[in-house]
Amino acid sequence: YAQQIRHLPPHLRTDALLRGYLADNLPRGAQWAYVVHDKDYYLPEHEAQNPEHKAGTPREPHIHISVYLPNAKTITAMAACIGDKPQYVQKFTGDNAKQNLFSYLIHATEGSKLDGKYEYPFSEVQSNFDYENYVKGISTAIKGANIDRDTVGYICYNTDCKRNNYCCMGQAVSANRTH
């Protein structure tokens, strides 16, 4: 899930609310992590693509929430469970989807580095598992595969929800993007 901070639904606006929401709405065993991206800047190539994105100016602060669960659901079902619009939900599949899902949060993918994105410290990520050790363990594989895709939103991958059989949130990135 990627959403500008100023547009977050009320139930996701604070750490306490977000953590409570994830704990209450995701099935046991779900792995989730999130980070606020507030140190990213537009590059000259962004300005070339869109003159409103002036090189050197900060991008609007936004949050990325990544959730990994075993069973995929539809974009519409995920958006309904999240309480946000389907346009902020994406579903990705592929062999390295989970690895890239979590590596992107700190911009630890080759594509992020090539794009000049700020590399966020592990300390800025909130998670319900040992996020730092997980990402450190896969960083070599991510570099070798170069699987980053710089379109990350509330990206849903293999999720399921306790209530109403919806998935709640998820994110994974790979070359095989489906909607």
XYZ file of N, CA and C in Angstrom, residues 47-166:
360
model
N 11.721 15.221 -13.690
C 11.308 16.516 -14.231
C 11.124 16.437 -15.742
N 11.974 15.657 -16.404
C 11.853 15.497 -17.852
C 10.534 14.814 -18.221
N 10.080 13.899 -17.366
C 8.822 13.192 -17.597
C 7.608 14.022 -17.194
N 7.783 14.867 -16.160
C 6.683 15.688 -15.670
C 7.265 17.003 -15.147
N 7.072 18.101 -15.859
C 7.656 19.387 -15.462
C 7.263 19.864 -14.059
N 6.176 19.361 -13.506
C 5.770 19.736 -12.148
C 6.676 19.103 -11.084
N 7.399 18.055 -11.450
C 8.294 17.370 -10.524
C 9.703 17.933 -10.684
N 9.929 19.105 -10.134
C 11.202 19.817 -10.270
C 12.337 19.059 -9.583
N 13.409 18.836 -10.318
C 14.578 18.145 -9.778
C 15.055 18.845 -8.510
N 15.345 18.036 -7.471
C 15.839 18.577 -6.211
C 14.759 18.930 -5.210
N 13.496 18.920 -5.633
C 12.417 19.214 -4.690
C 11.949 17.915 -4.033
N 11.511 17.996 -2.778
C 11.087 16.767 -2.090
C 9.780 16.214 -2.651
N 9.711 14.895 -2.650
C 8.454 14.231 -2.975
C 7.547 14.329 -1.747
N 6.272 14.264 -1.980
C 5.336 14.331 -0.856
C 5.510 13.090 0.034
N 5.536 13.277 1.363
C 5.665 12.127 2.261
C 4.530 11.125 2.040
N 4.901 9.854 2.051
C 3.924 8.791 1.830
C 4.340 7.565 2.632
N 3.399 6.670 2.822
C 3.649 5.443 3.573
C 3.579 4.250 2.636
N 4.414 3.269 2.908
C 4.356 1.971 2.228
C 4.071 0.929 3.291
N 3.048 0.136 3.066
C 2.722 -0.962 3.966
C 2.835 -2.244 3.152
N 3.641 -3.163 3.650
C 3.833 -4.449 2.985
C 3.316 -5.562 3.873
N 2.521 -6.443 3.294
C 1.999 -7.591 4.031
C 2.147 -8.818 3.156
N 2.640 -9.875 3.739
C 2.764 -11.136 3.012
C 1.942 -12.205 3.720
N 1.049 -12.830 2.956
C 0.218 -13.938 3.431
C 0.125 -14.978 2.317
N -0.328 -16.168 2.621
C -0.280 -17.250 1.636
C -1.357 -17.303 0.542
N -2.489 -16.641 0.687
C -3.565 -16.800 -0.305
C -3.968 -15.478 -0.943
N -3.847 -15.397 -2.264
C -4.172 -14.165 -2.992
C -5.676 -13.910 -3.026
N -6.056 -12.642 -3.047
C -7.442 -12.203 -3.185
C -7.497 -11.113 -4.231
N -8.684 -10.651 -4.558
C -8.830 -9.635 -5.594
C -8.459 -8.259 -5.069
N -8.141 -7.381 -6.009
C -7.830 -5.997 -5.673
C -9.022 -5.350 -4.966
N -10.211 -5.560 -5.479
C -11.418 -4.965 -4.900
C -11.637 -5.438 -3.462
N -11.450 -6.724 -3.226
C -11.619 -7.263 -1.878
C -10.578 -6.671 -0.933
N -9.365 -6.524 -1.414
C -8.311 -5.961 -0.576
C -8.600 -4.502 -0.236
N -9.021 -3.750 -1.236
C -9.335 -2.334 -1.009
C -10.478 -2.189 -0.016
N -11.488 -3.043 -0.105
C -12.615 -2.990 0.821
C -12.153 -3.259 2.252
N -11.274 -4.187 2.408
C -10.782 -4.517 3.741
C -9.867 -3.412 4.284
N -9.074 -2.825 3.419
C -8.176 -1.743 3.826
C -8.969 -0.503 4.198
N -10.057 -0.286 3.473
C -10.833 0.925 3.690
C -10.304 2.076 2.854
N -9.713 1.748 1.716
C -9.216 2.760 0.784
C -9.615 2.320 -0.616
N -9.335 3.130 -1.594
C -9.767 2.866 -2.968
C -8.888 1.824 -3.654
N -9.482 1.045 -4.562
C -8.720 0.024 -5.283
C -7.520 0.573 -6.061
N -7.536 1.833 -6.413
C -6.425 2.409 -7.175
C -5.115 2.397 -6.390
N -5.179 2.227 -5.075
C -3.976 2.182 -4.256
C -3.516 0.758 -3.955
N -4.214 -0.199 -4.527
C -3.902 -1.609 -4.299
C -3.397 -2.209 -5.596
N -2.290 -2.898 -5.506
C -1.750 -3.611 -6.651
C -1.393 -5.018 -6.220
N -1.490 -5.936 -7.163
C -1.161 -7.319 -6.884
C 0.020 -7.711 -7.768
N 1.023 -8.273 -7.155
C 2.206 -8.698 -7.879
C 2.498 -10.154 -7.572
N 3.049 -10.845 -8.551
C 3.421 -12.239 -8.375
C 4.825 -12.449 -8.910
N 5.362 -13.594 -8.676
C 6.682 -13.932 -9.193
C 7.523 -14.617 -8.139
N 8.599 -15.216 -8.592
C 9.463 -15.974 -7.698
C 10.078 -15.130 -6.593
N 10.379 -13.877 -6.873
C 11.052 -13.013 -5.900
C 10.144 -11.942 -5.327
N 8.859 -12.121 -5.446
C 7.921 -11.084 -5.028
C 8.056 -10.733 -3.551
N 8.106 -11.723 -2.692
C 8.179 -11.453 -1.251
C 9.481 -10.725 -0.900
N 10.572 -11.142 -1.495
C 11.854 -10.503 -1.209
C 11.830 -9.030 -1.608
N 11.340 -8.746 -2.794
C 11.310 -7.364 -3.250
C 10.279 -6.551 -2.485
N 9.191 -7.200 -2.117
C 8.157 -6.573 -1.288
C 8.759 -5.906 -0.064
N 9.565 -6.633 0.661
C 10.124 -6.097 1.891
C 11.384 -5.272 1.655
N 12.175 -5.593 0.645
C 13.397 -4.825 0.370
C 13.087 -3.420 -0.107
N 11.992 -3.251 -0.814
C 11.667 -1.925 -1.338
C 11.390 -0.905 -0.232
N 10.911 -1.360 0.901
C 10.565 -0.431 1.979
C 11.724 0.481 2.340
N 12.957 -0.034 2.309
C 14.115 0.787 2.652
C 14.912 1.162 1.401
N 14.351 0.884 0.226
C 15.024 1.139 -1.051
C 16.322 0.346 -1.151
N 16.269 -0.909 -0.744
C 17.436 -1.791 -0.798
C 17.442 -2.635 -2.066
N 16.815 -2.160 -3.118
C 16.815 -2.874 -4.387
C 17.696 -2.122 -5.374
N 18.217 -2.838 -6.336
C 19.090 -2.211 -7.333
C 18.369 -1.087 -8.073
N 17.125 -1.314 -8.457
C 16.379 -0.278 -9.174
C 16.239 1.001 -8.370
N 15.999 0.858 -7.074
C 15.887 2.037 -6.203
C 17.199 2.792 -6.139
N 18.289 2.050 -6.033
C 19.606 2.682 -5.966
C 19.938 3.378 -7.280
N 19.634 2.713 -8.387
C 19.888 3.320 -9.697
C 19.059 4.581 -9.893
N 17.874 4.628 -9.293
C 17.007 5.801 -9.390
C 17.414 6.902 -8.412
N 18.455 6.673 -7.633
C 18.939 7.689 -6.702
C 18.041 7.889 -5.497
N 17.281 6.884 -5.131
C 16.367 7.027 -3.999
C 17.113 6.938 -2.678
N 16.614 7.664 -1.706
C 17.172 7.642 -0.361
C 17.052 6.229 0.198
N 18.127 5.716 0.782
C 18.076 4.399 1.403
C 17.745 4.573 2.884
N 16.539 4.174 3.258
C 16.052 4.345 4.619
C 16.719 3.349 5.565
N 17.020 3.780 6.790
C 17.623 2.853 7.758
C 16.581 1.854 8.266
N 17.067 0.693 8.662
C 16.177 -0.329 9.206
C 15.372 0.208 10.388
N 15.945 1.116 11.144
C 15.294 1.634 12.350
C 13.999 2.389 12.059
N 13.776 2.802 10.829
C 12.544 3.527 10.493
C 11.393 2.596 10.115
N 11.678 1.323 9.978
C 10.654 0.350 9.594
C 10.030 -0.265 10.841
N 8.715 -0.314 10.863
C 7.956 -0.996 11.913
C 7.497 -2.334 11.333
N 7.612 -3.407 12.102
C 7.195 -4.715 11.589
C 6.810 -5.645 12.728
N 6.206 -6.761 12.361
C 5.854 -7.772 13.356
C 6.769 -8.996 13.256
N 7.922 -8.854 12.593
C 8.906 -9.932 12.484
C 10.290 -9.284 12.430
N 11.333 -10.090 12.391
C 12.696 -9.563 12.378
C 13.028 -9.069 10.973
N 12.519 -7.897 10.665
C 12.645 -7.305 9.329
C 14.109 -7.128 8.908
N 14.921 -6.586 9.786
C 16.314 -6.302 9.432
C 17.061 -7.572 9.023
N 16.950 -8.630 9.814
C 17.633 -9.874 9.469
C 17.082 -10.492 8.196
N 15.770 -10.372 7.989
C 15.183 -10.910 6.765
C 15.772 -10.208 5.537
N 15.770 -8.890 5.532
C 16.262 -8.136 4.365
C 17.752 -8.340 4.169
N 18.510 -8.356 5.248
C 19.950 -8.604 5.118
C 20.198 -9.977 4.490
N 19.360 -10.929 4.819
C 19.507 -12.281 4.284
C 19.189 -12.408 2.800
N 18.410 -11.496 2.280
C 18.037 -11.590 0.863
C 18.710 -10.544 -0.012
N 19.471 -9.632 0.570
C 20.013 -8.522 -0.226
C 20.868 -8.997 -1.390
N 21.621 -10.037 -1.239
C 22.445 -10.540 -2.326
C 21.572 -11.067 -3.457
N 20.508 -11.771 -3.116
C 19.616 -12.311 -4.151
C 18.926 -11.189 -4.917
N 18.519 -10.132 -4.232
C 17.861 -9.008 -4.892
C 18.822 -8.347 -5.871
N 20.051 -8.128 -5.448
C 21.039 -7.504 -6.332
C 21.261 -8.345 -7.572
N 21.372 -9.652 -7.403
C 21.620 -10.528 -8.532
C 20.451 -10.610 -9.487
N 19.249 -10.577 -8.948
C 18.070 -10.714 -9.801
C 17.641 -9.407 -10.422
N 17.998 -8.278 -9.815
C 17.579 -6.956 -10.284
C 16.082 -6.933 -10.575
N 15.274 -7.325 -9.580
C 13.843 -7.493 -9.796
C 13.006 -6.300 -9.393
N 13.634 -5.222 -8.978
C 12.861 -4.069 -8.517
C 11.979 -3.487 -9.610
N 10.794 -3.093 -9.248
C 9.901 -2.312 -10.107
C 9.472 -1.143 -9.253
N 9.607 0.064 -9.758
C 9.402 1.262 -8.958
C 7.957 1.722 -8.949
N 7.051 0.769 -8.988
C 5.655 1.126 -8.863
C 5.116 0.357 -7.682
N 5.267 0.939 -6.519
C 4.832 0.258 -5.322
C 3.717 1.062 -4.686
N 2.631 0.388 -4.376
C 1.521 1.029 -3.727
C 1.070 0.106 -2.633
N -0.153 0.207 -2.143
C -0.614 -0.879 -1.288
C -0.644 -2.004 -2.262
N 0.359 -2.766 -2.281
C 0.521 -3.805 -3.277
C 0.200 -5.113 -2.602
N -0.741 -5.796 -3.162
C -1.220 -6.990 -2.497
C -0.646 -8.245 -3.117
N -0.197 -9.110 -2.272
C 0.336 -10.387 -2.716
C -0.096 -11.456 -1.735
N -0.823 -12.422 -2.238
C -1.178 -13.592 -1.453
C -1.681 -13.246 -0.061
N -2.845 -12.629 -0.002
C -3.354 -12.252 1.309
C -4.727 -12.821 1.601
N -5.066 -12.823 2.859
C -6.308 -13.396 3.336
C -6.734 -12.593 4.562
N -8.021 -12.493 4.813
C -8.459 -11.690 5.950
C -9.347 -12.509 6.875
N -9.257 -12.226 8.166
C -10.057 -12.948 9.149
C -11.548 -12.744 8.922
N -11.934 -11.528 8.549
C -13.366 -11.260 8.455
C -13.776 -11.105 6.997
N -14.938 -11.535 6.679
C -15.535 -11.395 5.350
C -14.714 -12.044 4.236
N -13.793 -12.914 4.575
C -12.956 -13.569 3.576
C -12.240 -12.600 2.654
N -11.942 -11.426 3.106
C -11.182 -10.458 2.326
C -9.720 -10.534 2.726
